[in-house]
XYZ file of C-alpha atoms in Angstrom:
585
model
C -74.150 -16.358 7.346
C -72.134 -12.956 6.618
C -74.988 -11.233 8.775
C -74.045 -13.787 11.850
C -70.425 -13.388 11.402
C -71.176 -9.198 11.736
C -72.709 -9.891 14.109
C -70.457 -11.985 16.137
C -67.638 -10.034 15.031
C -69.250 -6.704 16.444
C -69.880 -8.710 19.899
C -66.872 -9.971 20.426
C -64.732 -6.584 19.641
C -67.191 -3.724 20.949
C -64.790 -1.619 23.014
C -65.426 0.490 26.156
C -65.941 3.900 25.966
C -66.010 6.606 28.400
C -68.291 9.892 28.161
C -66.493 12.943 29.261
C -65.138 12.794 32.633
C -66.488 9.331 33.467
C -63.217 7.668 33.059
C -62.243 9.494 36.556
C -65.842 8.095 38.387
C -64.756 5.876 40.827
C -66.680 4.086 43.797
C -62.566 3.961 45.351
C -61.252 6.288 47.500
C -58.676 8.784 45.371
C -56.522 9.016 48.681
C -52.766 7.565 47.079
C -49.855 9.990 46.202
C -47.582 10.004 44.166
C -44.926 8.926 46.641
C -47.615 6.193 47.539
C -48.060 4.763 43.900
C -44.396 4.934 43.353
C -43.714 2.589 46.426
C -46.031 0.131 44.668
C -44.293 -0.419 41.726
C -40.762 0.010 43.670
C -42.214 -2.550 46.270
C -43.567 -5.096 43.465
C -40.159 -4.861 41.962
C -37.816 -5.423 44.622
C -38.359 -8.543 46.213
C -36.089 -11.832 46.401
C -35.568 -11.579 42.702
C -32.728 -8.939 43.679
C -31.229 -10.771 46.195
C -31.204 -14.675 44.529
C -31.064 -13.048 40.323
C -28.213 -10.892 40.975
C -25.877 -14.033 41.842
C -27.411 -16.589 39.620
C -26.915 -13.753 36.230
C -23.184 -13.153 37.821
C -21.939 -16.742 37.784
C -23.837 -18.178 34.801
C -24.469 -15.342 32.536
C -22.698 -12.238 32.369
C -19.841 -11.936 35.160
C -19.491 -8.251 35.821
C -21.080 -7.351 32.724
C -24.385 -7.985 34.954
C -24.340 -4.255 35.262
C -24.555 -3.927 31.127
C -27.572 -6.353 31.487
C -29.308 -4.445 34.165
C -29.219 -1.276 31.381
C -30.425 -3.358 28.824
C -33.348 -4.970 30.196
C -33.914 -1.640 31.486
C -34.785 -0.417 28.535
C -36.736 -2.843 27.633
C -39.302 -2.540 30.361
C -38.732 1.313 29.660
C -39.908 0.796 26.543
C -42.732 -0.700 27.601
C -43.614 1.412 30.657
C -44.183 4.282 28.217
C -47.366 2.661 27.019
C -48.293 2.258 30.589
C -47.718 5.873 31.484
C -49.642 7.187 28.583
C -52.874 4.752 29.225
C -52.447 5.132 33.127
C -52.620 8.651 32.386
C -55.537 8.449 29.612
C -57.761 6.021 31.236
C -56.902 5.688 34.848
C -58.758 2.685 35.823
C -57.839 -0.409 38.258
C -57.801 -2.723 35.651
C -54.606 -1.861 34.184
C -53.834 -3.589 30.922
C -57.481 -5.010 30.845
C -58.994 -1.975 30.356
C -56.244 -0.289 28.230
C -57.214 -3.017 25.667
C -61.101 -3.036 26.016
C -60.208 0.435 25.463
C -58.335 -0.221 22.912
C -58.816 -3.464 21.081
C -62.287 -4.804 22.311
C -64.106 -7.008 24.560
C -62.497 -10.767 23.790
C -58.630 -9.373 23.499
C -59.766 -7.622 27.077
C -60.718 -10.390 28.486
C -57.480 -12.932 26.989
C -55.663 -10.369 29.153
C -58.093 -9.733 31.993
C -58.224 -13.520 32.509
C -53.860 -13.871 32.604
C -53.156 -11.348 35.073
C -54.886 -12.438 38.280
C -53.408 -15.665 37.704
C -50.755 -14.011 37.317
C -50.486 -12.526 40.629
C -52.142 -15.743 42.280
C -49.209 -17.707 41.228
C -46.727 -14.250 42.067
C -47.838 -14.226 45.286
C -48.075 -17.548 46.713
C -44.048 -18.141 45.074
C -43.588 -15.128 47.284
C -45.243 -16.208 50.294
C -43.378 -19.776 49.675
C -39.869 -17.785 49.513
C -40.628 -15.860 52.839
C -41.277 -18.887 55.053
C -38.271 -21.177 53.254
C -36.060 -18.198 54.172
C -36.993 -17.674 57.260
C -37.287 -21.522 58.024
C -33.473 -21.278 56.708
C -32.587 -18.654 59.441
C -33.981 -20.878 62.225
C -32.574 -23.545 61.050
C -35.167 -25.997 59.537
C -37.221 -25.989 62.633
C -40.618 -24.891 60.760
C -40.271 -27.291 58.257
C -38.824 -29.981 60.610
C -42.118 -29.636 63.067
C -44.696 -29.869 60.244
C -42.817 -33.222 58.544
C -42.788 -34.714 62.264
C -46.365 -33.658 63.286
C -47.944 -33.266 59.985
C -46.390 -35.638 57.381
C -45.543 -35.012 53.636
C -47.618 -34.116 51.239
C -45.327 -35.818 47.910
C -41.806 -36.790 47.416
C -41.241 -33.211 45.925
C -41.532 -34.447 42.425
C -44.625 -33.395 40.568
C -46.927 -30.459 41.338
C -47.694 -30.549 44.902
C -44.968 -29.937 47.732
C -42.983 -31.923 50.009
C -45.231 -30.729 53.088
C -48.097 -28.220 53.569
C -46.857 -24.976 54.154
C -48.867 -23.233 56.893
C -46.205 -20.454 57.587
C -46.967 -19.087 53.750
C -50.515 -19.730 54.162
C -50.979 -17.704 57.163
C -49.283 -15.111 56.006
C -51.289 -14.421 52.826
C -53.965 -13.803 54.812
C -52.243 -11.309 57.540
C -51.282 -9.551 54.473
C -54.647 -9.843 52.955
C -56.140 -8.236 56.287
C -54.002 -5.280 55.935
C -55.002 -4.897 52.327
C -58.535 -5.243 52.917
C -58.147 -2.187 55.383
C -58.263 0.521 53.204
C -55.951 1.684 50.353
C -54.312 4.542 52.261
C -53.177 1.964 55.069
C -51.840 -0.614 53.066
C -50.059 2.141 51.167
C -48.208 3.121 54.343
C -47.619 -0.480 55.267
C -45.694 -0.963 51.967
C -44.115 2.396 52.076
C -43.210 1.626 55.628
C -41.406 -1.732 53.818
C -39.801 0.202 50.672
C -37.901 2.107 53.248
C -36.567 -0.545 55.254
C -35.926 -2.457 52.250
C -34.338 0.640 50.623
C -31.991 1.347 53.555
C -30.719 -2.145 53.969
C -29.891 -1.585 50.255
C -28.304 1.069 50.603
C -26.170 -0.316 53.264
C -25.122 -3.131 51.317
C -24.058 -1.096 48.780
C -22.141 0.989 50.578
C -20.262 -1.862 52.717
C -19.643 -3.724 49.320
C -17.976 -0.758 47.813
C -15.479 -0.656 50.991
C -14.416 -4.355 49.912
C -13.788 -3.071 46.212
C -11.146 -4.468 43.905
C -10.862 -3.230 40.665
C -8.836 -5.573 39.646
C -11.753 -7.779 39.195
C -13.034 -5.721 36.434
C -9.588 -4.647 34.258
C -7.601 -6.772 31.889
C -7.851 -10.728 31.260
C -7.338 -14.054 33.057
C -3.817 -16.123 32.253
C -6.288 -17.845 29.721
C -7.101 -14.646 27.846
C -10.483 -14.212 29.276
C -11.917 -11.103 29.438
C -12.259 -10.511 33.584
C -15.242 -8.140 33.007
C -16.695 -10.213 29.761
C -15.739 -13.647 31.023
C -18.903 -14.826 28.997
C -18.248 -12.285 26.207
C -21.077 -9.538 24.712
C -23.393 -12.699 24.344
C -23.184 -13.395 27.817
C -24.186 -9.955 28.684
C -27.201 -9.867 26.385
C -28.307 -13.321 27.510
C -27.889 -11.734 31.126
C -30.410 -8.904 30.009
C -32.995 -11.388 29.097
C -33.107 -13.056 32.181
C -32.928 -9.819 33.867
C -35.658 -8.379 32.348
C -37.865 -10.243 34.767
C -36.188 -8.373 37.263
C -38.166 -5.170 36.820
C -41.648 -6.869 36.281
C -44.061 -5.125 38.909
C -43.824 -1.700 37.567
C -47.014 -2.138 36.004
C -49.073 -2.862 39.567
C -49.154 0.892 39.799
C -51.310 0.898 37.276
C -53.967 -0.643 39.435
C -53.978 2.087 41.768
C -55.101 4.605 38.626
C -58.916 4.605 40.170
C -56.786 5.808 43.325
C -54.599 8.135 42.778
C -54.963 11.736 43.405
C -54.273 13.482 40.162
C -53.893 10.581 38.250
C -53.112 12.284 35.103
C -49.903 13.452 36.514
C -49.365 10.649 39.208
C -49.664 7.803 36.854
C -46.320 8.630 34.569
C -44.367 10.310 37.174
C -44.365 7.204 39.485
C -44.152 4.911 36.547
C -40.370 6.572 35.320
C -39.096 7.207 38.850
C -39.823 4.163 39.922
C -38.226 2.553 37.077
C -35.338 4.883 37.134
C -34.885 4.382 41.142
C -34.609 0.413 40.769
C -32.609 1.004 37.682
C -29.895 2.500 39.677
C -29.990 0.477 42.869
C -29.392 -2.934 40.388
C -26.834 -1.396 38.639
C -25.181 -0.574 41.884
C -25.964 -4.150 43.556
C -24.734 -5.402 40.416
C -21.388 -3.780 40.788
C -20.664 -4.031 44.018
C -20.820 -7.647 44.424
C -18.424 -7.862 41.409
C -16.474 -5.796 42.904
C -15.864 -7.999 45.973
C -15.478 -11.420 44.945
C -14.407 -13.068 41.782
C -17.083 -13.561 39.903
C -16.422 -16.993 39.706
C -16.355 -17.779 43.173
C -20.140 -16.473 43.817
C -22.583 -18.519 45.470
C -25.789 -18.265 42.875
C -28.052 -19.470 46.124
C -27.225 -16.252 48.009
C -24.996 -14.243 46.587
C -24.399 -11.539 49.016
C -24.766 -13.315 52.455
C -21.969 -15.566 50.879
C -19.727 -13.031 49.828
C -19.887 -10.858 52.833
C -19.231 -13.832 54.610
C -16.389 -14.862 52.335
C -14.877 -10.905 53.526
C -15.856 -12.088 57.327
C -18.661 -9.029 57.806
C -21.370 -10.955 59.600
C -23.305 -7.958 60.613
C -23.869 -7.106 56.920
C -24.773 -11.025 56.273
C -27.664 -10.067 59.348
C -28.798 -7.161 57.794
C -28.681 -8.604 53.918
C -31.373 -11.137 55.517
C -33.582 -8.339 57.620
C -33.172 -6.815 53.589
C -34.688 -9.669 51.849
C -37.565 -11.060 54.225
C -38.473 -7.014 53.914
C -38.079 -7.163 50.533
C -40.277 -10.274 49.757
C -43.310 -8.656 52.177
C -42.856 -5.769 49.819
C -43.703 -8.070 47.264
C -47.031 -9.562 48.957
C -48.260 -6.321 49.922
C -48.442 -5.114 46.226
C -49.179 -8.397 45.109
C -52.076 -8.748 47.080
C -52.957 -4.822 46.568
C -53.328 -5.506 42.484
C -54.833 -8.743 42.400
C -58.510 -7.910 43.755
C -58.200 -4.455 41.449
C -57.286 -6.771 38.541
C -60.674 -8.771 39.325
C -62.666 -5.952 40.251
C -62.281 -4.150 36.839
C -63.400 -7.119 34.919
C -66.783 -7.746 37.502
C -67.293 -4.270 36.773
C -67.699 -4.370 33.297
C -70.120 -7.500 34.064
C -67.521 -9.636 32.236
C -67.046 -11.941 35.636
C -69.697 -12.675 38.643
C -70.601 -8.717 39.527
C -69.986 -10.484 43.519
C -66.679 -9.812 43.335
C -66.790 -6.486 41.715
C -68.598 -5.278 44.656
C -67.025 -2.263 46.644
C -66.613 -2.336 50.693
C -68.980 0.981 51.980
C -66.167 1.826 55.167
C -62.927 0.844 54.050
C -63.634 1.468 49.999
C -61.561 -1.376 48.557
C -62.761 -4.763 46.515
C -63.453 -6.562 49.387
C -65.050 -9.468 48.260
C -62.616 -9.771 45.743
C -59.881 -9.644 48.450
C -61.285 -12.723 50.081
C -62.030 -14.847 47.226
C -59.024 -15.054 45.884
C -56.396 -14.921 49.142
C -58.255 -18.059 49.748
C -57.385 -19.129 46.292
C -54.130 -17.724 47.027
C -53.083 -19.555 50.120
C -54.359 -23.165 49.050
C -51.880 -22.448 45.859
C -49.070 -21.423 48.816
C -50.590 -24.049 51.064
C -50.132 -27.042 49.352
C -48.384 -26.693 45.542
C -44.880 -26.496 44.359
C -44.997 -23.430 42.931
C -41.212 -23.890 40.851
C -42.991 -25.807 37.315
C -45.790 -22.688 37.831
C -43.170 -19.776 37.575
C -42.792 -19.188 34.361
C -46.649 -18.650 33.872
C -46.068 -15.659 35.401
C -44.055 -14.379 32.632
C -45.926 -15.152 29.824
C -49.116 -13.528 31.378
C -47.017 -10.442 31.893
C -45.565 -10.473 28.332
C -49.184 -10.691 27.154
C -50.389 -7.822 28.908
C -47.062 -5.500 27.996
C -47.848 -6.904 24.443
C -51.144 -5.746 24.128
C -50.269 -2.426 25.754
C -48.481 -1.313 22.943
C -50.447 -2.305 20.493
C -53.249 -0.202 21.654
C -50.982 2.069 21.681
C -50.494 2.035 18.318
C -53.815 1.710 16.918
C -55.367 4.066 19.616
C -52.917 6.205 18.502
C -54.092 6.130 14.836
C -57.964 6.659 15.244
C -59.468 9.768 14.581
C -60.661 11.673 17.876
C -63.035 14.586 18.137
C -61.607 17.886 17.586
C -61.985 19.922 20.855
C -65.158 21.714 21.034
C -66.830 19.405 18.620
C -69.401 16.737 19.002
C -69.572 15.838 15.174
C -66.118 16.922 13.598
C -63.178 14.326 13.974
C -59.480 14.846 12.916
C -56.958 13.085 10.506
C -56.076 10.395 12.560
C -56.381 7.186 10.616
C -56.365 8.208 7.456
C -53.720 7.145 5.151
C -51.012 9.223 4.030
C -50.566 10.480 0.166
C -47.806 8.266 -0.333
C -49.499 4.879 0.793
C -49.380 2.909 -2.272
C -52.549 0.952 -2.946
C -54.513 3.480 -1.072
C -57.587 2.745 -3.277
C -57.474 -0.832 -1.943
C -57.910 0.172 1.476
C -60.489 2.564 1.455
C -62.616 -0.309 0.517
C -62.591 -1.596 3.887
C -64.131 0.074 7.211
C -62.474 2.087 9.120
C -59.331 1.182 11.519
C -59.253 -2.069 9.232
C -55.827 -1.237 7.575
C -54.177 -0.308 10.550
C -55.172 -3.608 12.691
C -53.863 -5.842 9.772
C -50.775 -4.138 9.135
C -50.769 -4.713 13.307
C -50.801 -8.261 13.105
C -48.990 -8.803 10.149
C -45.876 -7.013 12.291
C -46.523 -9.094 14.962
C -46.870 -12.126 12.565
C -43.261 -11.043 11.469
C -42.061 -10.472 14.704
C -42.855 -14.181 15.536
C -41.264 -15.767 12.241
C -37.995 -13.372 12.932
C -38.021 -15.166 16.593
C -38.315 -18.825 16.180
C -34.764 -19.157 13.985
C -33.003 -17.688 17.128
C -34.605 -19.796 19.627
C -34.361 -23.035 17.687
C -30.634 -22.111 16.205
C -31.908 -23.053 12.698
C -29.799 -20.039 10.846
C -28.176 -22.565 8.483
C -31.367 -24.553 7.506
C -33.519 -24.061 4.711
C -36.139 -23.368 6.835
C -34.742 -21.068 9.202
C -33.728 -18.715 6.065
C -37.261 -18.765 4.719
C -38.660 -17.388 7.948
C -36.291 -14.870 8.405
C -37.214 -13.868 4.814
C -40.868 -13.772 5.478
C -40.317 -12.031 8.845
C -38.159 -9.404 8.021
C -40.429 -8.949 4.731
C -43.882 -8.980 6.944
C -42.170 -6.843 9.578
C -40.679 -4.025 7.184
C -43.915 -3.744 4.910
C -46.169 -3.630 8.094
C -44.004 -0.592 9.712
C -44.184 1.092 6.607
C -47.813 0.783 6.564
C -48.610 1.946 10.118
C -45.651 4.859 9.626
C -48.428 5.586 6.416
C -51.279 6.605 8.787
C -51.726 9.930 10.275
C -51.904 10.125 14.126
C -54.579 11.710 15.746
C -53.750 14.769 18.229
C -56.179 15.387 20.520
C -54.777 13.667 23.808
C -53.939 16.068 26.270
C -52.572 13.868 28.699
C -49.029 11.977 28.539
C -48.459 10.674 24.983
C -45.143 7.963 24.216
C -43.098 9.891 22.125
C -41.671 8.636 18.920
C -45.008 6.568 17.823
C -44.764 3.875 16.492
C -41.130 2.936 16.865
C -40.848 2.863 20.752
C -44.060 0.965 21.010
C -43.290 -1.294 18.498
C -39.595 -1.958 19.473
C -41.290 -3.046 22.799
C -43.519 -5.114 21.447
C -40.338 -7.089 19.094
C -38.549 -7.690 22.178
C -42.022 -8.536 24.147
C -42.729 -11.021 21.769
C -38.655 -12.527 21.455
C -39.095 -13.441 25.167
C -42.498 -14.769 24.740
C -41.331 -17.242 22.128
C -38.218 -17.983 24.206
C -40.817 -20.122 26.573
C -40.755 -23.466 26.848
C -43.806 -25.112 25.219
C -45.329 -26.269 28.304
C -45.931 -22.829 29.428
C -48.344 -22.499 26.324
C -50.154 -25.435 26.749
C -51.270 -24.226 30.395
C -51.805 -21.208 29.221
C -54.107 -22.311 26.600
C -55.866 -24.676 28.812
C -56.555 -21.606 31.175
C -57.453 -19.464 28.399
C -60.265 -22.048 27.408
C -61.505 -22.551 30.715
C -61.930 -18.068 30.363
C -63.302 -18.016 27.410
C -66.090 -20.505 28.701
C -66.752 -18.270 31.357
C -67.221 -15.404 29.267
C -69.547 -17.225 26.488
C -71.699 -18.347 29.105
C -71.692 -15.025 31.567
C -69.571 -12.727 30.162
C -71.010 -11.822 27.002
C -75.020 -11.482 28.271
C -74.303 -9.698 31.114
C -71.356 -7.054 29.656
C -72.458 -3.264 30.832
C -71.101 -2.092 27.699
C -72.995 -4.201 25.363
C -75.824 -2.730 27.692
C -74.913 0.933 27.073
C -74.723 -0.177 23.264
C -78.344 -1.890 23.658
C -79.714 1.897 25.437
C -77.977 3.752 22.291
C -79.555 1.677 19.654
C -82.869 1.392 21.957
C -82.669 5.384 21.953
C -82.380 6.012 18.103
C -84.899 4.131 17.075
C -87.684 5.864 20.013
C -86.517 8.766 18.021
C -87.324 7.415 14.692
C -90.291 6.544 15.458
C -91.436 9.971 17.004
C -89.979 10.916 13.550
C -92.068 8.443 11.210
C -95.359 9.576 13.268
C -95.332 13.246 13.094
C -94.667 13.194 9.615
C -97.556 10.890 9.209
């Protein structure tokens, strides 16, 4: 029985590794700059969120403390983009946080992850492609969505999961965008640029024209009722603002999937990933405050907040341009959107974790073809004929996961001895516990990398029981007390623990700094937001998960290329022992 479970256990958490250079082999085209792989995370970012967020933060939230909430959540997915920079650099791969925790954490926690994100993106970009045709249905005036309820009928009375009417303006689009995709990385990478400029410009412009409205007035002293004019909602408001903020920068980490593509991607990777985070830092900040800066915050229309207010100061030509800004934006979006998702499935097809079809490579162009048309098909029956609003927040949860995981491998990768340069047999202090550890006797009993995984999930185990009191408001209860006991307890001892193992030194590449607090602050405020979903967000998420895992029992597991390469090792060492046993015989 304890040989099975070995066994198992050794299955299910063999990790990849990489010999020598072979992380950089690629069967892709290394054609994308850093200008290009910047635009890909800028492009995934900007998109309708800035345009519809912006208002909807402003009037419910924050007021024109949005701007504080913009720096917060910021940070946050700074936080977390350091773990992304430091893999993307290490292992630069197209299957982004997939194979940072094969890497990292093994074959099952790779595939939990590598099994989220595509539907993560299916879901991202058919919302997308959904928000592009009812916008531009809006601009001429219902007359797309008038002409397919008159000639085509509806579909449901809006209700449940499918939409009012098919929507064959989304669905076409997904695959013009998927044909442009499917051309070759360099030319979608100029498409998007081509879109981040436009998009950037109009930006621009709208930040400059709201500035000429300015009153400051809006932002100094209080309202006859003693209301803060720039806190209206107080410090809570702006910290509740950051949270649903956050979701604002989400997208940085699609540059990730260009790692197989990038030119240089040691260098590429982490430059792109902090100017791209720092660019869209500033430009919501500034969005932020100009809009505040034009109309009362209370008198913003969450819908569209800018077309409103410019209208409200009589500038039509800005209201034009504000829409040229966000159908731009939202192609940005699609072309990204559809760029990662293939890469995403590629990766896992080939590790032989998923049907090896779609992890075949396209001779002329040199892109995931197959991939490509699998799922924009997928992709445009989701657009085609779902309402995509009760699907949303799937998106975020698959994200969190991902970021999650990230910086956990960060942390344990971070703590496992490497081979000292030069050396094929001689490995450094990483791992080993520190003088001080108490009970050090204890955990040299187990194998190695043991200690540091439990005192992993015991902090994430804390993190969970410090969460659920704030989202369920049960500070005064019994109950609520306890947890924040245990959490606070489980979190403390399990910082100390990890702060009691040396780290390893022999990355060259870009390391996080300050390891393990940065990772593991992201990772508390990762896990906060994850437990702030609504319950029904798990569910589907387990249900998917399940559906996965069946995949990968039945497929995944026989057919993995690194339980091959393990199989060739093993196969090798005994050949050897054998020519050993007969010559001394």
């Amino acid at each position: 029985m304890t040989s099975s479970l070995s066994k198992l256990s050794n299955v299910l958490f063999r990790k990849k590794t990489f010999e020598g250079g072979s992380h950089l082999n690629s069967q892709m085209k290394r054609c994308l700059t850093i200008l290009d792989v910047m635009f890909i995370a800028i492009g995934h970012m900007i998109g309708a969120g800035i345009y519809v967020l912006t208002g909807s933060v402003v009037r419910n939230q924050a007021g024109p403390a949005i701007i504080l909430s913009f720096i917060f959540s910021g940070f946050a997915a700074l936080l977390s983009a350091f773990s992304y920079a430091e893999f993307g650099a290490r292992f630069p791969r197209a299957g982004s946080a997939y194979t940072y925790s094969y890497v990292g954490m093994g074959e099952i926690w790779a595939f939990v992850v590598g099994w989220t994100v595509p539907l993560e993106y299916m879901i991202g970009n058919a919302a997308v492609a959904r928000s592009w045709s009812g916008y531009f249905d809006s601009l001429v005036y219902k007359s797309v969505s008038n002409w397919t309820l008159e000639h085509v009928g509806h579909l449901s009375d809006g209700e449940g999961f499918f939409a009012k009417y098919p929507d064959f303006l989304a669905f076409v689009l997904l695959f013009l965008v998927a044909v442009a995709v499917a051309m070759g990385s360099k030319f979608s990478a100029n498409v998007n640029t081509s879109f981040v400029v436009l998009n950037l410009a109009v930006l621009a412009f709208v930040i400059v024209c709201g500035f000429t409205y300015a009153d400051f007035s809006l932002w100094s002293g209080n309202y006859p009722d003693g209301t803060s004019k720039f806190f209206p909602y107080g410090i809570q408001g702006a910290v509740s603002g950051a949270s649903t903020c956050f979701f604002a920068y989400i997208g940085f980490e699609a540059l990730a999937t260009a790692g197989e593509e990038a030119k240089n991607p040691h260098r590429t990777i982490p430059l792109a990933t902090f100017s791209s985070l720092a660019i869209i830092s500033v430009l919501y900040v500034l969005m932020g405050a100009s809009l505040t800066l034009m109309v009362p915050y209370d008198q913003i229309d969450p819908d569209a907040a800018f077309a409103a207010a410019f209208e409200m100061k009589g500038a039509t030509v800005a209201k034009v341009i504000m829409s040229v800004g966000a159908l731009a934006g939202m192609l940005n979006n699609l072309v990204t959107g559809a760029f990662a998702l293939p890469r995403a499935v590629y990766a896992m097809a080939d590790d032989g974790l998923i049907f090896g079809w779609f992890g075949v490579i396209n001779s002329r162009t040199k892109t995931p073809l197959n991939a490509t048309i699998a799922f924009t098909i997928l992709n445009a029956i989701l657009a085609l004929v779902f309402d995509l609003e009760a699907l949303v927040d799937f998106m975020s949860i698959g994200t969190l996961l991902a970021y999650s995981m990230v910086s956990v491998c960060v942390v344990i990768l971070r703590h496992e001895p490497q081979l000292i340069d030069g050396s094929e047999t001689e490995y450094d202090d990483g791992g080993n516990l520190k003088s001080w550890v108490p009970f050090r006797g204890f955990w040299h009993k187990f194998s190695e990398g043991i200690s540091i995984r439990c005192a992993v999930g015991t902090l994430i185990f804390g993190y969970v029981c410090l969460a659920i009191p704030f989202k369920t408001g049960i500070f005064s209860n019994p109950g609520g007390i306890i947890l924040l006991i245990i959490g606070a307890v489980c979190s403390l001892t399990a910082f100390i623990l990890i702060l009691g193992h040396e780290q390893n030194k022999s990355t060259t590449t870009y390391k996080v700094p300050f390891v393990p607090f940065l990772p593991c602050l992201g990772l508390l405020i990762n896990v906060f937001m994850m437990v702030y979903l609504n319950l029904m967000t798990w569910i589907r998420l387990f249900v998917w998960l399940v559906i996965g895992i069946v995949i990968y029992v039945c497929y995944g597991i026989r057919h993995s290329k690194e339980a091959k390469k393990l199989n060739r090792v093993a196969s090798s060492h005994m050949s050897v022992l054998k020519n050993g046993d007969s010559k001394v015989h």
